[in-house]
PDB file of C-alpha atoms and ligand atoms in Angstrom:
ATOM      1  CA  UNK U   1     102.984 110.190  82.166  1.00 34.00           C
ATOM      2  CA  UNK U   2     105.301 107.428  81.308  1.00 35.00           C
ATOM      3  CA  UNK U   3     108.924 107.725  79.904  1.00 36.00           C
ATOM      4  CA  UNK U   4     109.560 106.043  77.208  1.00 36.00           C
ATOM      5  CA  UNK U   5     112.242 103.182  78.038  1.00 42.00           C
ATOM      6  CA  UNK U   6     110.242 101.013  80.057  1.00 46.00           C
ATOM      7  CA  UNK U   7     106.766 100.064  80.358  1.00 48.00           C
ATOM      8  CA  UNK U   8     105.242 100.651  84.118  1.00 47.00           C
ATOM      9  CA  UNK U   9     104.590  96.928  84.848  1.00 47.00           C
ATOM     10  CA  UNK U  10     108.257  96.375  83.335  1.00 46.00           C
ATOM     11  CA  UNK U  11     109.705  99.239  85.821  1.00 47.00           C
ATOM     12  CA  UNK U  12     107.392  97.890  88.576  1.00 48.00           C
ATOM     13  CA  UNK U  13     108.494  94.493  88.375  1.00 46.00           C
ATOM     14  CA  UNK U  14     112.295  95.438  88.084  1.00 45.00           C
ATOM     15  CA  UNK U  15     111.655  97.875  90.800  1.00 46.00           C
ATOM     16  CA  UNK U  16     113.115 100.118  88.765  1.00 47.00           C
ATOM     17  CA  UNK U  17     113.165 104.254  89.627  1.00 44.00           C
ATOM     18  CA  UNK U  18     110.947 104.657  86.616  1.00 45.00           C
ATOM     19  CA  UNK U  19     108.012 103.385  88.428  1.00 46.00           C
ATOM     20  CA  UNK U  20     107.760 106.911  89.847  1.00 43.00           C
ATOM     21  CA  UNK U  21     106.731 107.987  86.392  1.00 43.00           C
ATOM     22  CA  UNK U  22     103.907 106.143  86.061  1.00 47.00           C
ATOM     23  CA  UNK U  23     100.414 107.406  87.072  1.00 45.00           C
ATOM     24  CA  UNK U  24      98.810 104.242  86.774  1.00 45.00           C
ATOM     25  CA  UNK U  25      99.847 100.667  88.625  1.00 42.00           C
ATOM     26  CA  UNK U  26     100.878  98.291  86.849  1.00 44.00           C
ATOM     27  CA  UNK U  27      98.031  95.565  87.754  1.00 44.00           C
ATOM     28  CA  UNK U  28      95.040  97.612  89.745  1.00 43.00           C
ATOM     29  CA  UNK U  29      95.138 100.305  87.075  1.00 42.00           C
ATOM     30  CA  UNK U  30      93.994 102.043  89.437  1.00 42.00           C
ATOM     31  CA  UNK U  31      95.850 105.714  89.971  1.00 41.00           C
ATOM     32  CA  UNK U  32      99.379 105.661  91.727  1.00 41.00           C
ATOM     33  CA  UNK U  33      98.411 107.064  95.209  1.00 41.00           C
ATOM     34  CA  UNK U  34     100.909 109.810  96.234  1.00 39.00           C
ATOM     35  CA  UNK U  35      98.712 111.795  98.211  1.00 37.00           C
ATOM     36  CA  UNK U  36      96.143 111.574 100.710  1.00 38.00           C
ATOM     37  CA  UNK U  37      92.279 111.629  99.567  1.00 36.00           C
ATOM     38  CA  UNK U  38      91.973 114.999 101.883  1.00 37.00           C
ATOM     39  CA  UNK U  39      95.462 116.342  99.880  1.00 37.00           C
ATOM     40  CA  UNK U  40      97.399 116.628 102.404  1.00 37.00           C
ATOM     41  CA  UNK U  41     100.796 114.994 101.265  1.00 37.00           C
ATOM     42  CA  UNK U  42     101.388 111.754 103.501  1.00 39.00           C
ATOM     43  CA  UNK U  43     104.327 113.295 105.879  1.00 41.00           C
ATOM     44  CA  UNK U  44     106.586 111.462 108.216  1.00 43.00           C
ATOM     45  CA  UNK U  45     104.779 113.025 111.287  1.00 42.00           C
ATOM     46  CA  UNK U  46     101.015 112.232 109.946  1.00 44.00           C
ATOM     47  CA  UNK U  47     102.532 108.425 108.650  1.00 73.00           C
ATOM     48  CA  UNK U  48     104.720 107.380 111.946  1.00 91.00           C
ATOM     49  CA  UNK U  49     103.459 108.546 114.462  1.00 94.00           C
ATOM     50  CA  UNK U  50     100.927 106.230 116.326  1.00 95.00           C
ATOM     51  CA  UNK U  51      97.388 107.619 117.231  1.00 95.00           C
ATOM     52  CA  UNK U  52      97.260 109.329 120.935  1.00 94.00           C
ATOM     53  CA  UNK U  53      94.822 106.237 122.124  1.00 95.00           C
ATOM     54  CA  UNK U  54      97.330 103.507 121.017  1.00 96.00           C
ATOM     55  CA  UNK U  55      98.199 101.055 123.716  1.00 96.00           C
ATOM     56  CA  UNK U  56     101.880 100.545 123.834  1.00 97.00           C
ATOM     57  CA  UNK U  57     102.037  96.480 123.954  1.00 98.00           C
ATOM     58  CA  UNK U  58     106.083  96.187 123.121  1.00 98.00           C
ATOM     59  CA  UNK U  59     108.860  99.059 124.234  1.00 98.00           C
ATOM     60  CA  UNK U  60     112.196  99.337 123.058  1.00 98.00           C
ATOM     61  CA  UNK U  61     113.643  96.783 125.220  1.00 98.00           C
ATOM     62  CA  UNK U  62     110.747  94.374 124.835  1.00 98.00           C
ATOM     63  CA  UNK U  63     111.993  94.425 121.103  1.00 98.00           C
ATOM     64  CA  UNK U  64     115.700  93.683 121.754  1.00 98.00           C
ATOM     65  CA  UNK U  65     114.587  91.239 124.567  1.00 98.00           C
ATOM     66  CA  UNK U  66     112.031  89.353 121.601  1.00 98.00           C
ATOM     67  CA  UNK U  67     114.963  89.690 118.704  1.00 98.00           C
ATOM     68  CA  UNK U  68     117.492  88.124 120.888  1.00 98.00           C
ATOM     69  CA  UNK U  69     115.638  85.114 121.778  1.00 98.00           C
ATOM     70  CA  UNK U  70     114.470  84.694 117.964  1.00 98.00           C
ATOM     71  CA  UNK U  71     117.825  84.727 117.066  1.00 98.00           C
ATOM     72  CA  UNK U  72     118.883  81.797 119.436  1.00 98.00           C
ATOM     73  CA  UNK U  73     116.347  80.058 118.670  1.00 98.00           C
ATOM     74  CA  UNK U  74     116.921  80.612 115.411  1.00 98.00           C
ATOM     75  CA  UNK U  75     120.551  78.550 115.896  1.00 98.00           C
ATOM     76  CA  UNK U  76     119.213  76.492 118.007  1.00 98.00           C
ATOM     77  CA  UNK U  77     116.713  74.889 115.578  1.00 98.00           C
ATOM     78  CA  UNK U  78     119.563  75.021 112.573  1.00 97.00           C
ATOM     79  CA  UNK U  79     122.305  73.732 114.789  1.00 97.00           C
ATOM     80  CA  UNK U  80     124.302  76.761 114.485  1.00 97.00           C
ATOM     81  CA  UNK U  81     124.435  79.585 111.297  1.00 97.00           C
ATOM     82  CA  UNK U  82     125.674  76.995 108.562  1.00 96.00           C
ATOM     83  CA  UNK U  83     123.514  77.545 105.333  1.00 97.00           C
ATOM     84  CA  UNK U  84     121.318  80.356 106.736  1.00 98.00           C
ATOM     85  CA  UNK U  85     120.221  83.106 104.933  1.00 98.00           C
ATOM     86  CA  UNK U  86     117.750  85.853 106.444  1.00 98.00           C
ATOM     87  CA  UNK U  87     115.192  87.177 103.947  1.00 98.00           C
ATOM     88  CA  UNK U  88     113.335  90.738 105.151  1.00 98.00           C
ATOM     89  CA  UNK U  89     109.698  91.697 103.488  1.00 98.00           C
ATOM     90  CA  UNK U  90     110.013  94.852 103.550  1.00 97.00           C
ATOM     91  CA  UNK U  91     109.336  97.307 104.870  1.00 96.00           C
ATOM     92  CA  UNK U  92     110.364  96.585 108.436  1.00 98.00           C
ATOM     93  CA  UNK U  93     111.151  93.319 108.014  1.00 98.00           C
ATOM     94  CA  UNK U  94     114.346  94.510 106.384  1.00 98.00           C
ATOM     95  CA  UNK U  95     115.496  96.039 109.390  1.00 98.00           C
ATOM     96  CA  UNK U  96     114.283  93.050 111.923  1.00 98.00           C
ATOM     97  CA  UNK U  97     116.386  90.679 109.380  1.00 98.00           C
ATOM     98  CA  UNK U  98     119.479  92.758 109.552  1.00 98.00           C
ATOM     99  CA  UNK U  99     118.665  93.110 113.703  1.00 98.00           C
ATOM    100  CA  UNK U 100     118.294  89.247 114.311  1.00 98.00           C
ATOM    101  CA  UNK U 101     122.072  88.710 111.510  1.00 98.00           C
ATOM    102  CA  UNK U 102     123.804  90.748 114.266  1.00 98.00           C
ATOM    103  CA  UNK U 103     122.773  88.894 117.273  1.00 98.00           C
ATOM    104  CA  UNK U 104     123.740  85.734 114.968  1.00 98.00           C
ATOM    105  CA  UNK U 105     127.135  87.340 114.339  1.00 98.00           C
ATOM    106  CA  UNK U 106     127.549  88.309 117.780  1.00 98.00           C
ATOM    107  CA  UNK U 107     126.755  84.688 119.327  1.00 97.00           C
ATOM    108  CA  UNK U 108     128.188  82.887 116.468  1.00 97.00           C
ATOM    109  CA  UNK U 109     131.303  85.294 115.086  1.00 97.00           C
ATOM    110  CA  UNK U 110     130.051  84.111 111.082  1.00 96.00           C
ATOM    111  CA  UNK U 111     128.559  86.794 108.945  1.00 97.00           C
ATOM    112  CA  UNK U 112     125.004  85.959 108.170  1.00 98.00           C
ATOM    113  CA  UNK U 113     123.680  86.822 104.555  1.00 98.00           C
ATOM    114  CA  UNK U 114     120.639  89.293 104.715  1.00 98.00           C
ATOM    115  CA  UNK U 115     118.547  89.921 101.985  1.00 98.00           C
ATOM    116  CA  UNK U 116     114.819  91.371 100.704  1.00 98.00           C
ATOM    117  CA  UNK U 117     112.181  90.114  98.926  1.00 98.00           C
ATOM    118  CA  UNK U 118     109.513  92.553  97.967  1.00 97.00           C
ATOM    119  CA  UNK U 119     106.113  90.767  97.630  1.00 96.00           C
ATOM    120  CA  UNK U 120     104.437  93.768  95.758  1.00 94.00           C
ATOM    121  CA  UNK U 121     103.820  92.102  92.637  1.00 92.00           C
ATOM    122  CA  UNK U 122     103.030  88.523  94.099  1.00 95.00           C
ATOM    123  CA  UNK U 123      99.892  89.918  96.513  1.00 91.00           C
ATOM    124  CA  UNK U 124      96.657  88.353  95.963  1.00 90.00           C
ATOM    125  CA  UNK U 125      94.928  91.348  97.652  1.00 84.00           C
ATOM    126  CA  UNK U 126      96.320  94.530  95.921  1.00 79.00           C
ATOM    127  CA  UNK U 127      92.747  95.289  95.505  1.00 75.00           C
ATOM    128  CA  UNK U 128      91.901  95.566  98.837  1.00 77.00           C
ATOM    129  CA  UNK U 129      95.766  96.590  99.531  1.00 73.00           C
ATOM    130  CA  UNK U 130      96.410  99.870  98.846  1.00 70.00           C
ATOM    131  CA  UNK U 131      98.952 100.127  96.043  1.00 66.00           C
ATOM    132  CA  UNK U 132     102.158 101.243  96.614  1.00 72.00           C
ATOM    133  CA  UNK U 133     105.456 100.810  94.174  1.00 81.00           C
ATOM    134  CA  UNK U 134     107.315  97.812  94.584  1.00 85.00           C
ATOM    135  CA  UNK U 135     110.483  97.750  96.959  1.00 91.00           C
ATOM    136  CA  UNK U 136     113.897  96.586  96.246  1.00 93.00           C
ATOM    137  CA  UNK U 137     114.341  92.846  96.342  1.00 97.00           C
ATOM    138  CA  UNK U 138     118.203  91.654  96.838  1.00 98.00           C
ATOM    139  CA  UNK U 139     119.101  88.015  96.908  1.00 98.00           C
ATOM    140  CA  UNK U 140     122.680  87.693  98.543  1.00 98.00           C
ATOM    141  CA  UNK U 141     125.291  86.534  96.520  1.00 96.00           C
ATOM    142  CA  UNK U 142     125.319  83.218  97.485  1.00 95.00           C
ATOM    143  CA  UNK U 143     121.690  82.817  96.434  1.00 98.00           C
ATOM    144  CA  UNK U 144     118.915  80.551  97.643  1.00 98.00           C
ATOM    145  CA  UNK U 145     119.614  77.475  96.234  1.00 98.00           C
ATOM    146  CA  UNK U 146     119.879  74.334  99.079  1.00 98.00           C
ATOM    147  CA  UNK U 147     119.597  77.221 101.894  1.00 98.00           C
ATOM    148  CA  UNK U 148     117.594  77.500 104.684  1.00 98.00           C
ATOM    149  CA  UNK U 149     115.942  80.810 104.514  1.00 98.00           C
ATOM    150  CA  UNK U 150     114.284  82.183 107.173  1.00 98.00           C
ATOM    151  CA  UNK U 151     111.784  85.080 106.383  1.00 98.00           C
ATOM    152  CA  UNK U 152     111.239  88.155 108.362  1.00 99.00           C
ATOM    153  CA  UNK U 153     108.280  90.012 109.120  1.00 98.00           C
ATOM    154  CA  UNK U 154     107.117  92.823 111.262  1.00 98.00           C
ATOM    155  CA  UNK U 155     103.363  91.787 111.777  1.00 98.00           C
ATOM    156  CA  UNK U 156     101.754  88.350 110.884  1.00 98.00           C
ATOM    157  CA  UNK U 157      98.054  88.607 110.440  1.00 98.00           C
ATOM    158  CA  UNK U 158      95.901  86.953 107.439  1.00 97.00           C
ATOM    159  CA  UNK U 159      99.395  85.403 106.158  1.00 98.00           C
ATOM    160  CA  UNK U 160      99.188  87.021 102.305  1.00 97.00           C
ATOM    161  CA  UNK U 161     102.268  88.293 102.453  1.00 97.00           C
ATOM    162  CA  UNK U 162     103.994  84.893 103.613  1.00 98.00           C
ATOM    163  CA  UNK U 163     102.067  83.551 100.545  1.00 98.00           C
ATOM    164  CA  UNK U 164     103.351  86.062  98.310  1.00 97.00           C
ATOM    165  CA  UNK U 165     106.716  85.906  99.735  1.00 98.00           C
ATOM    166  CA  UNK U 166     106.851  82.281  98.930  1.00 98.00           C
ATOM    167  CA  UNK U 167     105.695  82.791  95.659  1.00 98.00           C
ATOM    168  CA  UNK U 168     108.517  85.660  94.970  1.00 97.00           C
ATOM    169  CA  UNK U 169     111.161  83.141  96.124  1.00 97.00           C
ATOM    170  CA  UNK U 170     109.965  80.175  93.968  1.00 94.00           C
ATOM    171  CA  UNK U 171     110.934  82.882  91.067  1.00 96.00           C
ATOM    172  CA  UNK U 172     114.479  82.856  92.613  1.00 97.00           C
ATOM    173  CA  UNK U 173     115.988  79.765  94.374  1.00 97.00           C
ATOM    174  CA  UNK U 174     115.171  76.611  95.735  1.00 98.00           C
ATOM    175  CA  UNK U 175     116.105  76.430  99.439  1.00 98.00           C
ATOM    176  CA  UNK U 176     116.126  73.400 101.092  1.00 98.00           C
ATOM    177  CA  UNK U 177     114.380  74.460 103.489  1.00 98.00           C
ATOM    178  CA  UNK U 178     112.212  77.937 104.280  1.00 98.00           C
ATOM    179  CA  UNK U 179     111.491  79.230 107.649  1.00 98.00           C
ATOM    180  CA  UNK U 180     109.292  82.174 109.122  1.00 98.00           C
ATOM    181  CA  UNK U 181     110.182  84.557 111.930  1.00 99.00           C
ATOM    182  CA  UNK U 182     107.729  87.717 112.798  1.00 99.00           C
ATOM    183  CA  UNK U 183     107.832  90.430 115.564  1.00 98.00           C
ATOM    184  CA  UNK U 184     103.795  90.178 116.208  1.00 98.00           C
ATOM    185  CA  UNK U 185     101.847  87.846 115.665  1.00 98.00           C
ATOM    186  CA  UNK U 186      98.188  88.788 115.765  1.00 98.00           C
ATOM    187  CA  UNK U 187      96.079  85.939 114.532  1.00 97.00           C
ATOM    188  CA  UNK U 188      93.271  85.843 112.398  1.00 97.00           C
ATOM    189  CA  UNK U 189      94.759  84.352 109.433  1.00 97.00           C
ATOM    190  CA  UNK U 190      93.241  83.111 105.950  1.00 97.00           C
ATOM    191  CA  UNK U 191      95.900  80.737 105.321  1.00 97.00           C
ATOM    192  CA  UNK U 192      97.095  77.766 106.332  1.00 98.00           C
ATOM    193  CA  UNK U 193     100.738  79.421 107.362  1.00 98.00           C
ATOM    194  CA  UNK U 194     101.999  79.797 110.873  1.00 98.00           C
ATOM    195  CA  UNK U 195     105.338  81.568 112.135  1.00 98.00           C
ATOM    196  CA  UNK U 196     107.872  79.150 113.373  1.00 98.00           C
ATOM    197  CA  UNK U 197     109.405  82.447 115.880  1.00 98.00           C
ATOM    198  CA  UNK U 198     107.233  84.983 116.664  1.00 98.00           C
ATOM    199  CA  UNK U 199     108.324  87.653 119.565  1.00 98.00           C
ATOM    200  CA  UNK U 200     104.981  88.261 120.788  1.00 98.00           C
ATOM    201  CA  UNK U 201     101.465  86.769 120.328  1.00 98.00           C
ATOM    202  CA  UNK U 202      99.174  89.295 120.200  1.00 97.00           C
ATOM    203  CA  UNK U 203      95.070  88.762 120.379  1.00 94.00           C
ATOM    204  CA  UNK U 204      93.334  91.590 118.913  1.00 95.00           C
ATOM    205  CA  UNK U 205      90.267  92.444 117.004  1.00 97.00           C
ATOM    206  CA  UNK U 206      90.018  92.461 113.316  1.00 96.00           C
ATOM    207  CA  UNK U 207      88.950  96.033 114.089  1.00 97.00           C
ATOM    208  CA  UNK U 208      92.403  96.913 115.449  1.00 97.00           C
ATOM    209  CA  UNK U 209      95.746  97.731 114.133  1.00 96.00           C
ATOM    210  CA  UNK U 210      99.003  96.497 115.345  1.00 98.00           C
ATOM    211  CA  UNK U 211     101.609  99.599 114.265  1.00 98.00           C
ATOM    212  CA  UNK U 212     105.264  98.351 114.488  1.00 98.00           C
ATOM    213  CA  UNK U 213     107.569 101.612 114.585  1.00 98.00           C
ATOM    214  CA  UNK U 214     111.390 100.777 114.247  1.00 98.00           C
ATOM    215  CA  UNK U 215     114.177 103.162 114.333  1.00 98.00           C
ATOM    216  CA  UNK U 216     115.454 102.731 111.239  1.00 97.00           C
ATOM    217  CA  UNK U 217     113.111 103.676 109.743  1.00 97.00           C
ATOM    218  CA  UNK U 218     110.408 105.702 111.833  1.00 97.00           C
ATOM    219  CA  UNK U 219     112.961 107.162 114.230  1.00 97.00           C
ATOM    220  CA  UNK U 220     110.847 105.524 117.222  1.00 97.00           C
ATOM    221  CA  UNK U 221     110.838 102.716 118.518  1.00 98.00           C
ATOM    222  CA  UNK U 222     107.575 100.381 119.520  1.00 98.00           C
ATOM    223  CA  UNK U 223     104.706  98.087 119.088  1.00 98.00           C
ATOM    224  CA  UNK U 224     101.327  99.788 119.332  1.00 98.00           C
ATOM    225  CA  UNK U 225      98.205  98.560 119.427  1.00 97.00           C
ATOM    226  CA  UNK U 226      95.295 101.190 118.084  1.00 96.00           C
TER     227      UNK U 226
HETATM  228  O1  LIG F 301      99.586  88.764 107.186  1.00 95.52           O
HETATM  229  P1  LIG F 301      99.131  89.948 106.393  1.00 95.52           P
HETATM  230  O2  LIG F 301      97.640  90.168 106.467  1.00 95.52           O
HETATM  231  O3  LIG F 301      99.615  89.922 104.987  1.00 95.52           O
HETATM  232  O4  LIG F 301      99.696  91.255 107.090  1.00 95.52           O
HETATM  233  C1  LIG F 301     101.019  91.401 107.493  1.00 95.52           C
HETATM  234  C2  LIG F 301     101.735  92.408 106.657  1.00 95.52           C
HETATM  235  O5  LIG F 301     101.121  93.688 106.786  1.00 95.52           O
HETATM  236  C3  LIG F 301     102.129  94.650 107.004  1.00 95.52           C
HETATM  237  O6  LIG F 301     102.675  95.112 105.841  1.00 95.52           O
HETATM  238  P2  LIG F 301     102.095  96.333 105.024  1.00 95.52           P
HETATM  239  O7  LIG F 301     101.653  95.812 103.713  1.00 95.52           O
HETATM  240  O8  LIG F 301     101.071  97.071 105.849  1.00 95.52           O
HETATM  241  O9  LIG F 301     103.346  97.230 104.702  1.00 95.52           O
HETATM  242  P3  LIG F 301     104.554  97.686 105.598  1.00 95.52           P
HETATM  243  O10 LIG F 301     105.458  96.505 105.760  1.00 95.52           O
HETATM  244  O11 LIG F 301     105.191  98.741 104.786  1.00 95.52           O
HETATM  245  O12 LIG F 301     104.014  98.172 106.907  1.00 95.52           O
HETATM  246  C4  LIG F 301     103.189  93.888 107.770  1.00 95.52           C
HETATM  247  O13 LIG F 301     104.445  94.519 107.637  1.00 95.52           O
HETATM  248  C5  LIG F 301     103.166  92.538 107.129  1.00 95.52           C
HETATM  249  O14 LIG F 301     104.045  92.480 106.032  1.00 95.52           O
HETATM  250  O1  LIG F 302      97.449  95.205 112.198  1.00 95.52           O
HETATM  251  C1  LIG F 302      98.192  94.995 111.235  1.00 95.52           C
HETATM  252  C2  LIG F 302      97.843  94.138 110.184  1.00 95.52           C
HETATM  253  C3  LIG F 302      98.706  93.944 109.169  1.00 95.52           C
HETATM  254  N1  LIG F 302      99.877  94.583 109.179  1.00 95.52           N
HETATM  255  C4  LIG F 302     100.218  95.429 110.170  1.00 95.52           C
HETATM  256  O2  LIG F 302     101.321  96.008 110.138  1.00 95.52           O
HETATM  257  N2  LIG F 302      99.378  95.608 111.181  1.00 95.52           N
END
């Protein structure tokens, strides 16, 4: 099922509406996964919501309380908001970006460029990843070029999507320098890549699952731990 203007790697790696057409991904070729295995469409409720047993390890306020201090240290380490540009993986990354480029705004009074960079295509793992269609990436009008970016992330954990996420950028600018700022950071990575702000450190077992929940775009608010 595939219309004919553009091919689905084409629409995938444009991130293009046209992806939805296409029952196959573009690298896997494995089938586009729109349902559950049991059927059951994937609903907000059965998606968001964490498991009963979850262990709430950051509320609501622990979240503003962790974004504020990222964001001053954030200035702090760039000598103010010159040059800056905030870069969100999405998904929730987005969100945390646009979060921290207030609390720059509000300390600073500049405007902060905030941007996204999906990784989708740039994964090393999309086999063991399950495949979902790319996300919008949008570069600020100023570009990369002889910025400092600093990348946003929900959850930190083998560091494959920093990788990727550096990869997508070479594609798009050189900044002069590239910094990385997550929410959770859980350990166990496979990479040599480490978060220069990270709101919480978080040991856990491989066999867990850290579940970051943000307003924006859950409609609750948390860090769970399951
Ligand atoms: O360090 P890593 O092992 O790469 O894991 C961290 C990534 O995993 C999660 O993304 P996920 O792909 O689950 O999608 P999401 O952002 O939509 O939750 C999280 O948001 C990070 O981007
Ligand atoms: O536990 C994890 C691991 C990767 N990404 C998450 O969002 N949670």
């Amino acid at each position: 099922m595939l219309r004919p203007t553009l091919s689905c790697r084409a629409a995938a790696l444009i991130g293009s509406p046209e992806f939805r057409f296409c029952d196959r991904h573009p690298l896997t070729r494995r089938p586009v996964r729109r349902r559950r295995r049991s059927g059951k469409p994937v609903t907000a409720e059965s998606s968001v919501q964490p498991p009963a047993e979850a262990r709430v390890v950051l509320d609501a306020r622990d979240i503003t309380r962790a974004l504020t201090r990222i964001s001053h240290e954030i200035l702090e380490r760039n000598k103010g908001a010159g040059d800056l540009v905030l870069l969100g993986i999405p998904s929730r990354g987005v969100p945390l970006a646009r979060r921290i480029a207030e609390r720059i705004t509000a300390v600073e009074g500049v405007e902060v460029p905030v941007g996204a960079l999906d990784v989708t295509m740039y994964r090393d793992d999309l086999r063991k990843h399950p495949a979902r269609g790319p996300q919008p990436t949008e570069i600020p009008p100023g570009g990369l070029d002889g910025r400092t970016v600093v990348l946003v992330d929900d959850v930190l954990y083998s560091g494959r999507t920093v990788r990727a996420a550096l990869d997508a950028m070479n594609d798009l600018g050189r900044p002069d320098v590239v910094r990385l700022a997550v929410l959770v950071d859980r350990g166990h990575r496979e990479l040599p890549i480490r978060a220069d702000h990270v709101g919480k450190n978080l040991p856990s077992s491989r066999s867990e699952r850290v579940m970051v929940r943000l307003e924006e775009l859950d409609g609750l608010e948390g860090v769970w731990l399951a």
